[in-house]
Amino acid sequence: MALKITVIGTGYLGATHAAAMAELGFEVLGLDVVPEKIEMLQRGEVPMYEPGLEELLRKHVAGIEGASGRLRFTMDWAEVADFGDVHFVCVNTPQKHGEYACDMSYVDAAFESLAPHLTGPALVVGKSTVPVGSADRLAARLAELAPAGEDVELAWNPEFLREGLAVQDTLHPDRIVVGVRGDRGEKLLREVYATPMAEGSPFVVTDFPTAELVKTSANSFLATKISFINAMAEVCEAAGGDVAKLAEAIGYDERIGKKFLRAGIGFGGGCLPKDIRAFMARAGELGADQALTFLREIDSINMRQRGQMVELAREALGGGAFLGKRVAVLGATFKPDSDDVRDSPALNVAGQIHLQGGQVTVYDPKGMVNARRLFPTLGYADSAIEAVRGADVVLHLTEWREFRELDPAQLGEAAAQRIVLDGRNALDPSVWRAAGWTYRAMGRPSA
Ligand code: UDX
């Protein structure tokens, strides 16, 4: 009989995982503790913008016309425990307020709520990004709380999905990592992931701590790559070099690779910044803090880029105060194809200039609602051209395709001054210059 799967926590990770499991042919029951989320999902709507996710959901949610009906949602823990053979825990682990460490309260609450209802054999699979050592602790907690005792097993199966590509990454993962203690966990997870494995996704079996570390070390490596190229951008600024050319040239070396070498205002979002901080905090607790002191530098290089963008804008406006200057900001989300503004470098830059007296007007294709909620005091426009109208300088801060397709000539007529600063090294300088713009990008004073 086919496995029955539950997904606990229906945020980015959980909603995508639940829909993907239904797509793979399993009966799925999703649980969340927020009633509004459950109501939305039951209507086949997702609480965030993620390409392809709503379509996938509507293909499977029970009650929607033409859907497979394999995907349902509930708020009832007993129902979840009773339904599932495999329970995926997908709740979030945000950064603790005022600390580097991550907040485990949602993960802990999920285990505490589920375990007492587990009266028969079950596999609980942690997917949340957690400090190394959590799986050991949670396995002990399960053994204490679950009436089925040893029939309940834990596995750790980190998730590597990228926002904007969540559906594709979940259905066709580039690797599947499972931390297990016994054969049963591995066997069940091989069954769950049979389809992507048949397509060629590698299946890596590890112990608990290694599985937990794979996730945090992968994100640390990515963050390091971005900060490395941004450090090179700083040197290029000083030496008159061109960081985009430099990245292209070093990227041809296969050992280096060209991905994640786009210099600019740096990384943000709900994962990279908090994951490297939580990793440092955890290494400190383990007495291995020296091993990760370099991440402190990665973090500061990253944060410095935001300030440098503000300084580039100041320079472009004559070097004085921002008072009375009109600044158009294109982009609010931390990356394109997402409506996520968590720790967004773009909004950070917009906010800094606003706080220094600049008249900032922001436009983003999908992030307006979230940006307004987070930064209600910034100015907002309904389109790129409206944001640019009357602007003394235009800042390109999130590399949406829509911005690359703008007509610089038309924009030039709306702007007060034709100065564009590319914080993502993604616009084509020659096109903008041909339309009379002064184009300046980070790390490319000469380009
Ligand atoms: C990341 C990891 O990529 C993913 O594997 C993990 O599961 C979650 O965290 P995500 O947060 O969606 O995914 O964003 P990602 O695509 O990694 O980009 C992170 C940030 O880095 C963005 O702000 C992006 O603009 C920035 N970035 C990326 C650069 O500044 N330069 C680059 O070359 C690449």
Coordinates of N, CA, C and O and ligand atoms in Angstrom, one line a residue, residues 129 159-165 169 175 215 218-219 222 225-226 229-230 258-273 275 302 333-336 340 343-345 397-399 424, ligand 1:
T129 N 15.7 23.7 9.1 CA 17.1 23.9 9.3 C 17.4 24.1 10.8 O 16.9 25.1 11.4
E159 N 16.4 20.3 3.6 CA 15.8 20.8 2.3 C 16.7 21.9 1.7 O 17.1 22.8 2.5
F160 N 16.9 21.9 0.4 CA 17.8 22.8 -0.2 C 17.0 23.7 -1.2 O 17.7 24.3 -2.0
L161 N 15.7 23.8 -1.1 CA 15.0 24.6 -2.1 C 15.3 26.1 -2.1 O 15.6 26.7 -1.0
R162 N 15.3 26.6 -3.3 CA 15.5 28.1 -3.4 C 14.2 28.7 -3.7 O 13.4 28.2 -4.4
E163 N 14.0 29.9 -3.0 CA 12.7 30.6 -3.3 C 12.8 31.0 -4.8 O 13.8 31.3 -5.4
G164 N 11.6 31.0 -5.4 CA 11.5 31.3 -6.8 C 11.6 30.1 -7.7 O 11.2 30.0 -8.8
L165 N 12.3 29.0 -7.1 CA 12.5 27.8 -7.8 C 12.0 26.6 -7.0 O 12.5 25.5 -7.1
D169 N 12.9 22.7 -7.5 CA 13.9 22.1 -6.5 C 13.3 20.9 -5.7 O 14.1 20.0 -5.3
R175 N 20.1 16.7 -4.8 CA 20.6 15.6 -4.0 C 19.5 15.4 -2.9 O 18.8 16.4 -2.5
K215 N 23.3 21.0 5.6 CA 22.5 22.2 5.3 C 23.2 23.5 5.6 O 23.3 24.4 4.8
A218 N 26.3 24.0 3.5 CA 26.0 24.4 2.1 C 25.7 25.9 2.1 O 26.2 26.6 1.2
N219 N 24.8 26.3 3.0 CA 24.4 27.8 3.0 C 25.6 28.7 3.3 O 25.8 29.8 2.8
L222 N 27.7 29.0 0.1 CA 27.1 29.9 -0.8 C 27.3 31.4 -0.4 O 27.6 32.2 -1.2
K225 N 30.8 32.4 -1.1 CA 31.0 32.7 -2.5 C 30.6 34.1 -2.8 O 31.3 34.9 -3.5
I226 N 29.4 34.5 -2.3 CA 28.9 35.8 -2.7 C 29.7 36.9 -2.0 O 30.1 37.9 -2.6
I229 N 33.1 37.4 -3.8 CA 33.1 38.2 -5.0 C 32.8 39.7 -4.7 O 33.3 40.6 -5.3
N230 N 32.0 39.9 -3.6 CA 31.8 41.3 -3.2 C 33.1 41.9 -2.6 O 33.3 43.1 -2.7
K258 N 31.0 29.4 -12.3 CA 30.6 30.8 -12.5 C 29.3 31.2 -11.6 O 29.0 32.3 -11.5
K259 N 28.7 30.2 -11.0 CA 27.4 30.5 -10.3 C 27.7 31.1 -8.9 O 28.8 30.8 -8.3
F260 N 26.8 32.0 -8.5 CA 26.9 32.6 -7.2 C 28.1 33.5 -7.1 O 28.7 33.7 -6.1
L261 N 28.5 34.1 -8.3 CA 29.6 35.1 -8.3 C 29.1 36.4 -8.8 O 29.9 37.1 -9.5
R262 N 27.8 36.7 -8.6 CA 27.3 38.0 -9.0 C 27.5 39.0 -7.9 O 26.9 38.9 -6.8
A263 N 28.4 40.0 -8.2 CA 28.7 41.0 -7.1 C 27.5 42.0 -7.1 O 26.8 42.1 -8.1
G264 N 27.3 42.6 -6.0 CA 26.2 43.6 -5.8 C 26.0 43.9 -4.4 O 26.9 43.9 -3.6
I265 N 24.7 44.2 -4.1 CA 24.4 44.6 -2.7 C 24.3 43.4 -1.8 O 23.9 43.5 -0.6
G266 N 24.5 42.2 -2.3 CA 24.7 41.1 -1.3 C 23.5 40.2 -1.1 O 22.5 40.4 -1.7
F267 N 23.7 39.2 -0.2 CA 22.6 38.3 0.1 C 21.7 38.7 1.2 O 22.1 39.4 2.1
G268 N 20.5 38.3 1.1 CA 19.5 38.5 2.2 C 18.5 37.4 2.2 O 18.9 36.3 1.8
G269 N 17.3 37.6 2.7 CA 16.3 36.6 2.7 C 16.2 35.9 4.0 O 16.9 36.2 5.0
G270 N 15.3 34.9 4.1 CA 15.0 34.2 5.3 C 16.0 33.1 5.7 O 15.9 32.5 6.7
C271 N 17.0 32.8 4.8 CA 17.9 31.7 5.1 C 19.4 32.0 5.3 O 19.9 31.9 6.4
L272 N 20.0 32.5 4.2 CA 21.5 32.7 4.3 C 21.9 33.5 5.5 O 22.8 33.0 6.3
P273 N 21.4 34.7 5.7 CA 21.9 35.5 6.8 C 21.7 34.8 8.2 O 22.6 34.7 9.0
D275 N 21.1 31.7 8.8 CA 21.7 30.3 8.9 C 23.2 30.5 9.3 O 23.7 29.7 10.1
N302 N 29.1 41.3 3.6 CA 27.8 41.3 3.1 C 27.0 42.6 3.5 O 26.4 43.3 2.7
T333 N 12.2 43.1 -3.0 CA 12.4 41.7 -2.5 C 13.9 41.4 -2.5 O 14.7 42.0 -3.1
F334 N 14.2 40.3 -1.7 CA 15.6 40.0 -1.5 C 16.2 39.3 -2.8 O 17.4 39.2 -2.9
K335 N 15.3 38.8 -3.6 CA 15.7 38.2 -4.9 C 14.5 38.3 -5.8 O 13.4 38.4 -5.4
P336 N 14.7 38.1 -7.2 CA 13.6 38.1 -8.1 C 12.7 36.9 -8.0 O 13.2 35.9 -7.4
D340 N 9.3 37.8 -1.1 CA 9.9 37.8 0.2 C 10.8 39.0 0.4 O 11.7 39.3 -0.4
D343 N 14.9 40.5 5.5 CA 16.3 40.9 5.4 C 16.7 41.3 4.0 O 17.8 40.9 3.5
S344 N 15.9 42.0 3.3 CA 16.1 42.4 1.9 C 17.2 43.5 1.8 O 17.0 44.6 2.3
P345 N 18.3 43.2 1.1 CA 19.3 44.3 0.9 C 18.7 45.5 0.2 O 19.0 46.6 0.5
L397 N 18.0 47.5 -7.6 CA 18.4 46.7 -6.4 C 17.9 45.3 -6.3 O 18.4 44.5 -5.5
T398 N 17.0 44.9 -7.1 CA 16.6 43.5 -7.3 C 16.5 43.2 -8.7 O 15.8 43.9 -9.5
E399 N 17.1 42.1 -9.2 CA 17.3 41.9 -10.6 C 16.1 41.2 -11.3 O 16.2 40.1 -11.8
R424 N 23.0 45.3 -8.8 CA 22.9 43.8 -9.0 C 23.8 43.4 -10.2 O 23.7 42.2 -10.6
Ligands
UDX1 C1 19.1 29.7 -0.2 C2 19.9 28.5 -0.7 O1 20.3 28.8 -2.1 C3 19.0 27.3 -0.7 O2 19.7 26.2 -1.1 C4 18.5 27.1 0.8 O3 17.6 26.0 0.8 C5 17.8 28.3 1.3 O4 18.7 29.5 1.1 P1 17.3 31.4 -1.1 O5 17.2 32.1 0.2 O6 16.0 31.2 -1.9 O7 18.0 30.0 -1.0 O8 18.2 32.4 -2.0 P2 19.5 32.3 -3.0 O9 19.0 32.0 -4.4 O10 20.5 31.4 -2.4 O11 20.0 33.8 -2.9 C6 20.3 34.4 -1.6 C7 20.7 35.8 -1.8 O12 22.0 35.9 -2.4 C8 19.8 36.7 -2.6 O13 19.6 37.9 -1.9 C9 20.5 36.9 -3.9 O14 20.2 38.1 -4.5 C10 22.0 36.9 -3.4 N1 22.9 36.5 -4.5 C11 22.9 35.3 -5.0 C12 23.9 37.4 -4.8 O15 24.0 38.5 -4.3 N2 24.9 37.0 -5.8 C13 24.8 35.8 -6.4 O16 25.7 35.5 -7.2 C14 23.8 34.9 -6.0

